[in-house]
Backbone as a printed PyTorch tensor [residue, N CA C, xyz], in Angstrom:
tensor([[[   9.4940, -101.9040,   13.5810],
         [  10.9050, -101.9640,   13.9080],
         [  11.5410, -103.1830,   13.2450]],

        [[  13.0190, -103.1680,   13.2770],
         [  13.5020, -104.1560,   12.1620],
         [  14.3110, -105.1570,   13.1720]],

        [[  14.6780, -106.0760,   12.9650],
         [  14.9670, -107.1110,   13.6300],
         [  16.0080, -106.5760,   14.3570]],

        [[  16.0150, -106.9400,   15.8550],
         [  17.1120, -106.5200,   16.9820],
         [  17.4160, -105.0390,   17.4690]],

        [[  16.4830, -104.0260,   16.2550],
         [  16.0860, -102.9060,   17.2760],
         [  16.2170, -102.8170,   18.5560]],

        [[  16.6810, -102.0690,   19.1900],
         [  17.1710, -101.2880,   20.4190],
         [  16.1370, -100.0750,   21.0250]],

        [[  15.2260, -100.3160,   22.0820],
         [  14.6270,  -99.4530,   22.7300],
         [  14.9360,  -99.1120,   24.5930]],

        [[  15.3700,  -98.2340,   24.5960],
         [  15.5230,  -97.4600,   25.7230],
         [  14.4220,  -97.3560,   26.6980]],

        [[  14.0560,  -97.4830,   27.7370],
         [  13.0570,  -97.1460,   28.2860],
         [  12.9130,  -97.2090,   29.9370]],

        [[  12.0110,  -96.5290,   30.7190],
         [  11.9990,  -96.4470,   31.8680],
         [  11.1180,  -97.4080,   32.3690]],

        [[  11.3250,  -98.5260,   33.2690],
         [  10.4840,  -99.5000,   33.5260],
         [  10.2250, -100.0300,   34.9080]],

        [[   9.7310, -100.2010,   35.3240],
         [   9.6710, -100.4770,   37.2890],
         [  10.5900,  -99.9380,   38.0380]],

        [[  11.1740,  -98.7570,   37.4500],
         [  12.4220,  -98.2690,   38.6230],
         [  13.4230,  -98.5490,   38.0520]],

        [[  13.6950,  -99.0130,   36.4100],
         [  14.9010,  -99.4550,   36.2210],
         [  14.5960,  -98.9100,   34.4390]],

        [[  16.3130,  -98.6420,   34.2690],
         [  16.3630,  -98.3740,   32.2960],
         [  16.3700,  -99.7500,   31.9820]],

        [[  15.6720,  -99.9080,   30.8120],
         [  15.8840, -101.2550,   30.0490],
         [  16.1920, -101.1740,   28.3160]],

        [[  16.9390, -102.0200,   28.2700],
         [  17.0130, -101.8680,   26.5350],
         [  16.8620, -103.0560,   26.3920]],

        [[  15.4670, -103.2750,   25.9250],
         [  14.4900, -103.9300,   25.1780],
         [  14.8530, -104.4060,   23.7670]],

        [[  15.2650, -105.4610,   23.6070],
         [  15.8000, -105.8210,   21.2160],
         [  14.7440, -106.2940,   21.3200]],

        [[  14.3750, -105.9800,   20.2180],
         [  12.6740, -106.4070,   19.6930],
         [  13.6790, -108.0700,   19.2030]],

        [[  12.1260, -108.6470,   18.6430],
         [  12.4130, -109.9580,   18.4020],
         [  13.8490, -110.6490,   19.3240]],

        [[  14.0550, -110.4980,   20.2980],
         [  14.8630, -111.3490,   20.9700],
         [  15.1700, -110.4260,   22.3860]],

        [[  14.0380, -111.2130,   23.1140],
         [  13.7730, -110.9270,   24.4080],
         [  14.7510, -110.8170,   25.1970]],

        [[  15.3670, -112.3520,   24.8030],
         [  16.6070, -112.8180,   26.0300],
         [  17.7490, -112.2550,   26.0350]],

        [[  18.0750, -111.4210,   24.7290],
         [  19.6810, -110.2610,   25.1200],
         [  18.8220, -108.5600,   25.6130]],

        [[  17.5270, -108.9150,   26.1650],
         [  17.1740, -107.2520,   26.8650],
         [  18.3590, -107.4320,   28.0860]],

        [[  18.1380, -106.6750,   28.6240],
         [  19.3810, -106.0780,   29.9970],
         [  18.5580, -105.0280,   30.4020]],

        [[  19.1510, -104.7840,   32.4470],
         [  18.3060, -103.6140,   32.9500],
         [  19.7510, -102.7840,   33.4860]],

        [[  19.1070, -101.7260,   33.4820],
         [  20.2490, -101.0390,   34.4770],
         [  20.2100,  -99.9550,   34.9190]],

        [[  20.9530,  -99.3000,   35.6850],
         [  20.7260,  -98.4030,   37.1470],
         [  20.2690,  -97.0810,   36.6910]],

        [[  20.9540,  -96.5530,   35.1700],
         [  21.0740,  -95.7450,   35.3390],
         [  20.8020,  -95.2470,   33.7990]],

        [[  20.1520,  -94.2770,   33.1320],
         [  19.4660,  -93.7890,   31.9440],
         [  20.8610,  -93.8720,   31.0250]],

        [[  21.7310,  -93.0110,   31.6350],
         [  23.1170,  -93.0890,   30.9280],
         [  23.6720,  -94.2010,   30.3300]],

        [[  23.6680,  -95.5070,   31.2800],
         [  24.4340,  -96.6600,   31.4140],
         [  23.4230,  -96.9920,   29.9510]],

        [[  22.3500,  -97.3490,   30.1860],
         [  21.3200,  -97.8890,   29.1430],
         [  21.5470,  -97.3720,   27.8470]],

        [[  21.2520,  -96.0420,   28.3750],
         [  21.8920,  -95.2140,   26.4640],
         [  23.0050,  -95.9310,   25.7900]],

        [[  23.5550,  -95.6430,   26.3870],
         [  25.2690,  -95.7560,   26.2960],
         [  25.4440,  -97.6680,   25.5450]],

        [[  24.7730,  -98.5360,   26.2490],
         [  24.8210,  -99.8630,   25.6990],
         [  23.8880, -100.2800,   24.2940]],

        [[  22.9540,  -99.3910,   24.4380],
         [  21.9720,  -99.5910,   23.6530],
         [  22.5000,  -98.9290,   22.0980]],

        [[  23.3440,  -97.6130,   22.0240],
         [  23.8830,  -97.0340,   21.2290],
         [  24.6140,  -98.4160,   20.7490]],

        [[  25.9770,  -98.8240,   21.5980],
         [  27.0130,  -99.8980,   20.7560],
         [  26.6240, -101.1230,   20.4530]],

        [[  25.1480, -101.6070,   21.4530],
         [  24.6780, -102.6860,   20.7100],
         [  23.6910, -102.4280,   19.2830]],

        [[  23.3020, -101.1520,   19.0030],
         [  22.9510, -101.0960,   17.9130],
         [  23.8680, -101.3000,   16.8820]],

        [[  24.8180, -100.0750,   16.9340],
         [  26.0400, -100.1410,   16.0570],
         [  26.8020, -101.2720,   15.7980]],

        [[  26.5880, -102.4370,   16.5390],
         [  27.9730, -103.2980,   16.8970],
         [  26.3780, -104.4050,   15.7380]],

        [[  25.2020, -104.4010,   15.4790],
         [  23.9220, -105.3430,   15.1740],
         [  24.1070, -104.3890,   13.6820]],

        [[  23.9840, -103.2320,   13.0300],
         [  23.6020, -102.8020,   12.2190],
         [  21.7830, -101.9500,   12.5690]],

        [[  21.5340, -101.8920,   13.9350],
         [  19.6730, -101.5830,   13.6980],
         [  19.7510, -100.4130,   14.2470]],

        [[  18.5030,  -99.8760,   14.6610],
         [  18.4240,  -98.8440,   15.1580],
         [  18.2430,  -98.9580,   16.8240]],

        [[  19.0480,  -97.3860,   16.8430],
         [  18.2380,  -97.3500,   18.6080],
         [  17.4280,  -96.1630,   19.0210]],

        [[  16.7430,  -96.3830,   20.0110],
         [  15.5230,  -95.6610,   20.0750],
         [  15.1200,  -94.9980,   21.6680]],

        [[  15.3560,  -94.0060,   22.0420],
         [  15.2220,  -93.7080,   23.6300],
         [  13.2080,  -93.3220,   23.8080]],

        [[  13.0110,  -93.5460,   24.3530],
         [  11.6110,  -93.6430,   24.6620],
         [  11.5060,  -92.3190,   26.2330]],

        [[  11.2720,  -91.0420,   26.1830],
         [  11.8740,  -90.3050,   27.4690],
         [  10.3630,  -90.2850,   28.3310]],

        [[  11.3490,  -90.7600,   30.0980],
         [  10.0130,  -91.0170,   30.6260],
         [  11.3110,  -90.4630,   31.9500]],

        [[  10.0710,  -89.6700,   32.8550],
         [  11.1440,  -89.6820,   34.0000],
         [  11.2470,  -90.9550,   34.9380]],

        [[  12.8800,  -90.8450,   35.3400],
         [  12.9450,  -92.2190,   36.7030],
         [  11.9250,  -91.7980,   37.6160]],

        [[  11.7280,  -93.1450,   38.3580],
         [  10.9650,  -93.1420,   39.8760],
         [  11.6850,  -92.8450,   40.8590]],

        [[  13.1040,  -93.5670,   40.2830],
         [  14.4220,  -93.5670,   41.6690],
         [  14.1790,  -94.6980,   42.3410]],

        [[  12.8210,  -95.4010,   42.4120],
         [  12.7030,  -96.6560,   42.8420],
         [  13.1640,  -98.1580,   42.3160]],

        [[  13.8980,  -99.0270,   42.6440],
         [  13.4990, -100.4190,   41.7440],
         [  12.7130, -100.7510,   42.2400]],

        [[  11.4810, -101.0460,   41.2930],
         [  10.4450, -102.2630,   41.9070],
         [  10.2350, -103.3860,   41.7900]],

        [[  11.7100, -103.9830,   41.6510],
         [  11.9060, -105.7810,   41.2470],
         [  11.9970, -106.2930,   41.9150]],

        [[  11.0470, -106.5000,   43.4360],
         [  11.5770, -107.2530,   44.3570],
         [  11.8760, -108.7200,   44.5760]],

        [[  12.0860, -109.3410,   43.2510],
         [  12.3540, -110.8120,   43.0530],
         [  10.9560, -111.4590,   43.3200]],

        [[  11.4810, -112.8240,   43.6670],
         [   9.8740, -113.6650,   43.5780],
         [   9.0770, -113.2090,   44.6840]],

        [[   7.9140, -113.3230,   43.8060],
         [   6.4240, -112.8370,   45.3510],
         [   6.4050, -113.7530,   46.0300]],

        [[   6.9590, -115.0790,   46.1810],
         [   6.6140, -116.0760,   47.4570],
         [   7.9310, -115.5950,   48.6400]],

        [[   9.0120, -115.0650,   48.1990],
         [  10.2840, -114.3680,   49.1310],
         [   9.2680, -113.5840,   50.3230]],

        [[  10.2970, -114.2430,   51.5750],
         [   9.6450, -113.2330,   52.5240],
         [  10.0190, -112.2180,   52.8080]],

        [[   9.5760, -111.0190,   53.1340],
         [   9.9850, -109.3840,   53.2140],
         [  10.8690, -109.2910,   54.4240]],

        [[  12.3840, -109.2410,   54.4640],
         [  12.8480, -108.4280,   55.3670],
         [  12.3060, -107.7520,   55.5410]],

        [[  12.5630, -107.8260,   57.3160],
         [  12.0770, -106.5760,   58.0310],
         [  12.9380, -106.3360,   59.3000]],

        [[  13.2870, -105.2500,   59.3570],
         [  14.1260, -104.4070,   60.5910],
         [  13.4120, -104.3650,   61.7600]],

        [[  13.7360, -105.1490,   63.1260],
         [  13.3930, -104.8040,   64.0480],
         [  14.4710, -103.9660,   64.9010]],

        [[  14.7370, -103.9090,   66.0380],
         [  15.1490, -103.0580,   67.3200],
         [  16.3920, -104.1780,   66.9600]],

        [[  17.4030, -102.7740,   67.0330],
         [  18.9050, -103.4380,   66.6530],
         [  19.1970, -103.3400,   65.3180]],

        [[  18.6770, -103.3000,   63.8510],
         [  18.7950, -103.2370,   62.6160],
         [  18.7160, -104.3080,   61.9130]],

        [[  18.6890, -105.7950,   62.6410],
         [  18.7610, -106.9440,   62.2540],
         [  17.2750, -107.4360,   61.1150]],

        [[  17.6700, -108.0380,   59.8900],
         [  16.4530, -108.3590,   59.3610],
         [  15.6610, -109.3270,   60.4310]],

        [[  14.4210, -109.5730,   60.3780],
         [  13.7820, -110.7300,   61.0630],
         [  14.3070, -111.8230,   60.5580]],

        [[  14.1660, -112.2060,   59.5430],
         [  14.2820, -113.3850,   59.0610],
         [  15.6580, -114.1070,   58.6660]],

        [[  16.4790, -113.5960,   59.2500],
         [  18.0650, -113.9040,   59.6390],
         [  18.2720, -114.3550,   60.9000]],

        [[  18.7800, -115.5460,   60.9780],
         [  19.8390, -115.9250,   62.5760],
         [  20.4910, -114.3230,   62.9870]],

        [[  20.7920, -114.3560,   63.9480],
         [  21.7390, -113.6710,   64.7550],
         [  23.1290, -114.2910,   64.9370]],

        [[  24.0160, -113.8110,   65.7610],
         [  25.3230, -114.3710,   66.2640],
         [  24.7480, -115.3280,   67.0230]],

        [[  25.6670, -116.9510,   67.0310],
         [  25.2260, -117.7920,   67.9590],
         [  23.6960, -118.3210,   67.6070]],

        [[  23.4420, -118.5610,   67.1240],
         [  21.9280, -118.9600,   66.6970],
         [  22.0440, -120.3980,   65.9800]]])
């Protein structure tokens, strides 16, 4: 692939368009469309190619931020645990 190539792809629950050689302008997003759709004008708008890679969604994200974060959890009432309440 040639510099700033554009790849499409299905990745932990999320579309990503991946530019080769330059990690830091990848982007994720919700939705296969949305991804296409950016990945097309950031090619066009660079001169490179773009490239859809077809994989089906999970429907899941599985980015749950950092592994030391503690897991909300819903007890009786809907309240996370790890939130104050009113008055607390």
């Amino acid at each position: 692939m040639a510099r700033h190539d554009v790849t499409t792809r299905s990745k932990n629950g999320q579309w990503v368009n991946e530019i080769e050689d330059a990690p830091e302008l990848s982007m994720s997003f919700r939705s296969r469309e949305e991804a296409e759709q950016a990945g097309r004008e950031f090619a066009a708008a660079n001169g490179t190619r773009h490239v859809v890679e077809d994989s089906e969604p999970t429907g899941a994200i599985t980015d749950g931020g950092d592994p030391d974060d503690p897991t909300p959890t819903a007890e009786a009432g809907g309240a996370p645990r790890n939130q104050s309440g009113p008055g607390d």
